[in-house]
Amino acid sequence: MKKTVQMYEGKAKKVFATDDPNLVIVSYKDDATALDGLKKGSISGKGAINNRISNYLMQILEKNGIKTHYVKEISENETVVKKVSIVPLEVIVRNISAGHFASRYGVEEGIVFDEPTFELSYKNDDLHDPLLNVSHAIALKLATKEEIAEIRSMALKINEVLKAYFLNLNIKLVDFKLEFGKTSNGEIVLADEISPDTCRFWDAATNEKLDKDRFRRDMGGVEDAYNEMIRRVLGN
Ligand code: ADP
Ligand code: UDP
């Protein structure tokens, strides 16, 4: 399997075609953006850390019966994944109030929910990823009713598996964003990444933030937080 042309360059990753039409290579960058693209920067070592954390978590999820796009890690920053057509929805699951949930609804961060919330945004940079509900997503034909039901059940299962996994590492899984895609045979799989860029992680004892909020909020210690996360996940 050989890397061929670059298909896409996003904010945090590049996607390359390969000589196998069903496989692509994702290459993780150190570039970071926040606040709807207004804030730009770089987090040294982030690409390699996110690549390794995401691959490790996808393999845990596979062992728990969740289908993912993961195929093989081929370098520090690069992974072979199944090529999918991305469902244009950002799927957000929350266990604890933070970020936009707190600001949108006027509550403080840190409220532990009785049950997780399931939230959808339209993945569309021009429209600034507007929040939408299931009937809006169906009306816009972003996915069928059946596909959304499957995505919801996969997202909540992923939450259960990861919440327990991170608690064991003394980390609270506060919230996270997932993307799903359809493979060439129509199967819905978890795609994109699961990393400190796309999740909120709080130390279970101190509530110290160990994720991209340190970059978003200019808190300092950004690289240290990413390094601490890979240390806890991979033990190095
Ligand atoms: P963005 O597009 O938001 O700037 P990234 O920089 O992370 O995000 O770019 C990666 C792109 O690759 C995203 O648009 C994502 O939806 C897409 N993608 C993720 N996994 C796959 C996959 N398995 N097949 C095809 N595209 C994927
Ligand atoms: N998130 C993401 N990409 C986005 C928007 C959100 O990965 O484009 C993640 C974010 O890291 C957090 C969760 O989704 O873990 C919920 O984010 P929120 O809606 O609070 O928005 P944010 O404050 O991150 O913009």
Short mmCIF file of C-alpha atoms and ligand atoms in Angstrom, two decimals:
data_model
loop_
_atom_site.label_atom_id
_atom_site.label_comp_id
_atom_site.label_asym_id
_atom_site.label_seq_id
_atom_site.Cartn_x
_atom_site.Cartn_y
_atom_site.Cartn_z
CA MET A 1 0.00 0.00 0.00
CA LYS A 2 1.48 3.34 -1.12
CA LYS A 3 0.64 6.96 -0.35
CA THR A 4 -0.31 8.87 -3.51
CA VAL A 5 -1.82 12.37 -3.77
CA GLN A 6 -2.98 14.69 -0.98
CA MET A 7 -6.78 14.78 -1.06
CA TYR A 8 -7.43 17.33 1.66
CA GLU A 9 -5.73 19.54 4.19
CA GLY A 10 -7.80 20.39 7.26
CA LYS A 11 -7.02 22.37 10.36
CA ALA A 12 -5.39 19.50 12.27
CA LYS A 13 -4.78 16.75 9.73
CA LYS A 14 -3.98 16.04 6.08
CA VAL A 15 -5.62 13.18 4.19
CA PHE A 16 -3.76 11.30 1.45
CA ALA A 17 -5.08 8.85 -1.11
CA THR A 18 -3.37 5.50 -1.49
CA ASP A 19 -3.16 2.97 -4.28
CA ASP A 20 -5.97 1.09 -2.51
CA PRO A 21 -9.27 2.92 -3.21
CA ASN A 22 -10.70 1.80 0.14
CA LEU A 23 -7.84 3.16 2.27
CA VAL A 24 -6.52 6.65 3.02
CA ILE A 25 -3.64 7.88 5.16
CA VAL A 26 -4.26 10.59 7.75
CA SER A 27 -1.30 12.70 8.81
CA TYR A 28 -1.64 14.58 12.09
CA LYS A 29 -0.24 18.13 12.32
CA ASP A 30 0.90 20.21 15.29
CA ASP A 31 -1.34 23.08 14.07
CA ALA A 32 -4.13 24.08 16.42
CA THR A 33 -7.16 26.29 15.88
CA ALA A 34 -9.92 27.38 18.23
CA LEU A 35 -12.80 29.84 18.56
CA ASP A 36 -14.25 28.93 15.15
CA GLY A 37 -10.86 29.31 13.45
CA LEU A 38 -10.16 32.81 14.85
CA LYS A 39 -7.34 31.59 17.09
CA LYS A 40 -4.44 29.84 15.39
CA GLY A 41 -1.28 28.35 16.80
CA SER A 42 0.86 25.32 17.11
CA ILE A 43 1.24 22.80 19.91
CA SER A 44 4.64 21.15 19.71
CA GLY A 45 4.38 17.35 19.54
CA LYS A 46 0.56 17.39 19.32
CA GLY A 47 0.34 15.58 15.96
CA ALA A 48 2.22 12.54 17.18
CA ILE A 49 0.42 12.50 20.55
CA ASN A 50 -3.06 12.73 19.02
CA ASN A 51 -2.22 10.08 16.42
CA ARG A 52 -1.08 7.62 19.06
CA ILE A 53 -3.86 8.36 21.58
CA SER A 54 -6.58 8.18 18.93
CA ASN A 55 -5.28 4.88 17.53
CA TYR A 56 -4.99 3.38 21.00
CA LEU A 57 -8.57 4.39 21.89
CA MET A 58 -9.99 3.16 18.57
CA GLN A 59 -8.42 -0.25 19.25
CA ILE A 60 -10.01 -0.36 22.71
CA LEU A 61 -13.35 0.50 21.13
CA GLU A 62 -12.93 -2.24 18.48
CA LYS A 63 -12.35 -4.74 21.31
CA ASN A 64 -15.65 -3.55 22.78
CA GLY A 65 -17.56 -4.18 19.56
CA ILE A 66 -17.50 -0.66 18.08
CA LYS A 67 -16.58 -0.53 14.38
CA THR A 68 -13.98 2.15 13.60
CA HIS A 69 -12.00 3.35 10.58
CA TYR A 70 -8.67 2.35 12.20
CA VAL A 71 -6.41 0.04 10.15
CA LYS A 72 -2.73 0.54 11.00
CA GLU A 73 -0.36 3.12 12.49
CA ILE A 74 2.53 3.58 10.03
CA SER A 75 4.58 6.35 11.67
CA GLU A 76 4.56 8.76 14.59
CA ASN A 77 2.12 11.04 12.79
CA GLU A 78 0.48 8.85 10.18
CA THR A 79 -2.19 6.16 10.18
CA VAL A 80 -3.89 4.09 7.51
CA VAL A 81 -7.67 4.24 7.91
CA LYS A 82 -10.65 2.99 5.93
CA LYS A 83 -11.78 5.64 3.49
CA VAL A 84 -15.27 6.74 4.43
CA SER A 85 -17.74 9.31 3.29
CA ILE A 86 -18.07 11.45 6.38
CA VAL A 87 -21.59 12.00 7.73
CA PRO A 88 -21.62 15.82 8.02
CA LEU A 89 -22.55 15.82 11.70
CA GLU A 90 -20.47 16.61 14.75
CA VAL A 91 -21.75 14.26 17.41
CA ILE A 92 -21.15 15.60 20.91
CA VAL A 93 -21.65 13.60 24.10
CA ARG A 94 -21.41 15.31 27.48
CA ASN A 95 -21.16 13.90 30.99
CA ILE A 96 -20.36 17.16 32.81
CA SER A 97 -21.25 20.77 31.89
CA ALA A 98 -18.43 22.73 30.19
CA GLY A 99 -17.63 24.88 27.17
CA HIS A 100 -20.54 25.84 24.97
CA PHE A 101 -23.05 23.91 27.07
CA ALA A 102 -22.21 26.11 30.07
CA SER A 103 -22.12 29.38 28.10
CA ARG A 104 -25.20 28.64 25.94
CA TYR A 105 -27.45 27.67 28.84
CA GLY A 106 -25.95 30.02 31.44
CA VAL A 107 -24.75 27.41 33.93
CA GLU A 108 -21.37 26.88 35.57
CA GLU A 109 -18.90 24.25 34.43
CA GLY A 110 -18.69 21.02 36.43
CA ILE A 111 -22.34 20.01 36.87
CA VAL A 112 -22.41 16.21 36.66
CA PHE A 113 -25.40 15.07 34.58
CA ASP A 114 -27.69 12.22 35.67
CA GLU A 115 -27.35 10.84 32.16
CA PRO A 116 -25.16 11.83 29.23
CA THR A 117 -26.44 14.35 26.68
CA PHE A 118 -26.39 13.62 22.93
CA GLU A 119 -26.02 16.65 20.69
CA LEU A 120 -25.61 17.22 16.95
CA SER A 121 -24.05 20.06 14.98
CA TYR A 122 -24.08 20.47 11.22
CA LYS A 123 -20.43 20.01 10.18
CA ASN A 124 -20.22 23.08 7.94
CA ASP A 125 -17.47 25.66 8.50
CA ASP A 126 -19.23 28.32 6.34
CA LEU A 127 -22.26 28.14 8.64
CA HIS A 128 -20.08 27.84 11.78
CA ASP A 129 -21.25 24.29 12.62
CA PRO A 130 -24.78 25.22 13.80
CA LEU A 131 -26.46 23.13 16.49
CA LEU A 132 -29.35 21.04 15.14
CA ASN A 133 -31.77 18.39 16.32
CA VAL A 134 -32.48 14.96 14.86
CA SER A 135 -35.46 16.10 12.76
CA HIS A 136 -33.39 18.96 11.29
CA ALA A 137 -30.63 16.51 10.36
CA ILE A 138 -33.18 14.24 8.66
CA ALA A 139 -34.86 17.19 6.87
CA LEU A 140 -31.47 18.31 5.56
CA LYS A 141 -30.77 14.70 4.47
CA LEU A 142 -27.49 14.69 6.37
CA ALA A 143 -28.32 11.11 7.42
CA THR A 144 -31.39 8.88 7.57
CA LYS A 145 -33.45 8.33 10.72
CA GLU A 146 -32.04 4.79 10.98
CA GLU A 147 -28.45 6.03 10.57
CA ILE A 148 -28.92 8.66 13.28
CA ALA A 149 -30.38 6.03 15.62
CA GLU A 150 -27.32 3.85 14.99
CA ILE A 151 -24.93 6.79 15.46
CA ARG A 152 -26.66 7.69 18.74
CA SER A 153 -26.40 4.18 20.08
CA MET A 154 -22.74 3.90 19.01
CA ALA A 155 -21.92 7.30 20.56
CA LEU A 156 -23.48 6.37 23.91
CA LYS A 157 -21.71 2.98 23.94
CA ILE A 158 -18.40 4.75 23.14
CA ASN A 159 -19.08 7.07 26.06
CA GLU A 160 -19.62 4.18 28.47
CA VAL A 161 -16.42 2.41 27.36
CA LEU A 162 -14.24 5.54 27.39
CA LYS A 163 -15.67 6.98 30.62
CA ALA A 164 -14.75 3.79 32.49
CA TYR A 165 -11.38 3.55 30.75
CA PHE A 166 -10.38 7.13 31.64
CA LEU A 167 -11.67 6.94 35.21
CA ASN A 168 -9.19 4.12 35.70
CA LEU A 169 -6.47 6.60 34.67
CA ASN A 170 -7.84 9.13 37.17
CA ILE A 171 -9.36 11.24 34.43
CA LYS A 172 -12.93 12.51 34.11
CA LEU A 173 -14.24 12.34 30.54
CA VAL A 174 -16.20 15.61 30.54
CA ASP A 175 -17.35 15.76 26.90
CA PHE A 176 -16.18 14.87 23.40
CA LYS A 177 -16.92 15.18 19.69
CA LEU A 178 -17.17 12.24 17.32
CA GLU A 179 -17.48 11.93 13.55
CA PHE A 180 -18.91 8.93 11.78
CA GLY A 181 -18.53 7.82 8.18
CA LYS A 182 -19.87 5.30 5.72
CA THR A 183 -17.52 2.74 4.19
CA SER A 184 -17.81 1.60 0.57
CA ASN A 185 -20.10 -1.24 1.71
CA GLY A 186 -22.46 1.15 3.51
CA GLU A 187 -21.36 0.32 7.05
CA ILE A 188 -21.33 3.17 9.60
CA VAL A 189 -18.01 3.36 11.44
CA LEU A 190 -16.41 5.75 13.91
CA ALA A 191 -13.99 8.00 11.96
CA ASP A 192 -11.81 11.08 12.48
CA GLU A 193 -10.03 11.17 15.88
CA ILE A 194 -10.47 10.94 19.64
CA SER A 195 -7.80 13.02 21.35
CA PRO A 196 -7.20 15.96 23.71
CA ASP A 197 -8.19 18.15 20.72
CA THR A 198 -11.67 16.64 20.60
CA CYS A 199 -12.37 15.69 24.23
CA ARG A 200 -12.35 17.50 27.56
CA PHE A 201 -10.30 15.63 30.14
CA TRP A 202 -10.12 16.73 33.80
CA ASP A 203 -7.85 15.19 36.39
CA ALA A 204 -10.20 13.25 38.68
CA ALA A 205 -8.60 14.53 41.90
CA THR A 206 -7.86 18.18 41.08
CA ASN A 207 -10.11 18.95 38.04
CA GLU A 208 -6.98 20.26 36.30
CA LYS A 209 -7.66 20.58 32.57
CA LEU A 210 -5.65 18.15 30.41
CA ASP A 211 -6.92 19.09 26.96
CA LYS A 212 -7.21 21.77 24.29
CA ASP A 213 -9.04 24.16 26.64
CA ARG A 214 -5.56 25.16 27.89
CA PHE A 215 -4.88 26.45 24.34
CA ARG A 216 -8.38 27.90 23.78
CA ARG A 217 -8.24 29.82 27.07
CA ASP A 218 -4.53 30.78 27.04
CA MET A 219 -3.99 28.93 30.30
CA GLY A 220 -0.37 27.90 29.62
CA GLY A 221 0.96 24.39 30.13
CA VAL A 222 -0.56 23.25 26.83
CA GLU A 223 2.26 20.89 25.78
CA ASP A 224 2.53 19.58 29.35
CA ALA A 225 -1.16 18.64 29.32
CA TYR A 226 -0.86 16.72 26.02
CA ASN A 227 2.29 14.98 27.31
CA GLU A 228 0.53 14.07 30.54
CA MET A 229 -2.37 12.57 28.59
CA ILE A 230 -0.15 10.35 26.45
CA ARG A 231 1.79 9.34 29.57
CA ARG A 232 -1.41 8.24 31.30
CA VAL A 233 -2.86 6.51 28.23
CA LEU A 234 0.26 4.73 26.98
CA GLY A 235 2.29 4.77 30.17
CA ASN A 236 5.22 6.62 28.58
P1 ADP B 1 -11.21 19.86 9.62
O1 ADP B 1 -11.71 19.37 8.30
O2 ADP B 1 -12.37 20.11 10.57
O3 ADP B 1 -10.27 21.00 9.53
P2 ADP B 1 -9.07 17.90 10.20
O4 ADP B 1 -7.94 18.83 10.03
O5 ADP B 1 -9.04 16.95 11.33
O6 ADP B 1 -10.49 18.61 10.34
O7 ADP B 1 -9.19 17.11 8.82
C1 ADP B 1 -9.43 15.78 8.69
C2 ADP B 1 -10.57 15.59 7.72
O8 ADP B 1 -10.64 14.20 7.35
C3 ADP B 1 -11.92 15.94 8.35
O9 ADP B 1 -12.68 16.69 7.42
C4 ADP B 1 -12.55 14.59 8.62
O10 ADP B 1 -13.96 14.65 8.55
C5 ADP B 1 -11.97 13.73 7.52
N1 ADP B 1 -11.87 12.30 7.85
C6 ADP B 1 -11.65 11.72 9.05
N2 ADP B 1 -11.61 10.38 8.97
C7 ADP B 1 -11.76 10.07 7.65
C8 ADP B 1 -11.82 8.85 6.91
N3 ADP B 1 -11.68 7.66 7.53
N4 ADP B 1 -12.03 8.92 5.57
C9 ADP B 1 -12.18 10.11 4.96
N5 ADP B 1 -12.14 11.31 5.59
C10 ADP B 1 -11.94 11.30 6.93
N1 UDP B 2 -15.35 19.81 19.83
C1 UDP B 2 -14.51 19.47 18.78
N2 UDP B 2 -14.61 20.17 17.61
C2 UDP B 2 -15.50 21.16 17.41
C3 UDP B 2 -16.37 21.50 18.48
C4 UDP B 2 -16.27 20.81 19.68
O1 UDP B 2 -13.70 18.56 18.90
O2 UDP B 2 -15.56 21.75 16.31
C5 UDP B 2 -15.26 19.07 21.11
C6 UDP B 2 -14.63 19.90 22.21
O3 UDP B 2 -13.25 19.64 22.31
C7 UDP B 2 -15.36 19.43 23.45
C8 UDP B 2 -16.73 18.99 22.95
O4 UDP B 2 -16.59 18.79 21.55
O5 UDP B 2 -14.70 18.31 23.99
C9 UDP B 2 -17.83 19.97 23.24
O6 UDP B 2 -17.47 21.22 22.75
P1 UDP B 2 -18.35 22.54 22.97
O7 UDP B 2 -19.64 22.38 22.26
O8 UDP B 2 -18.41 22.85 24.42
O9 UDP B 2 -17.60 23.66 22.18
P2 UDP B 2 -16.16 24.32 22.37
O10 UDP B 2 -16.22 25.05 23.67
O11 UDP B 2 -15.16 23.20 22.35
O12 UDP B 2 -16.05 25.19 21.15
#
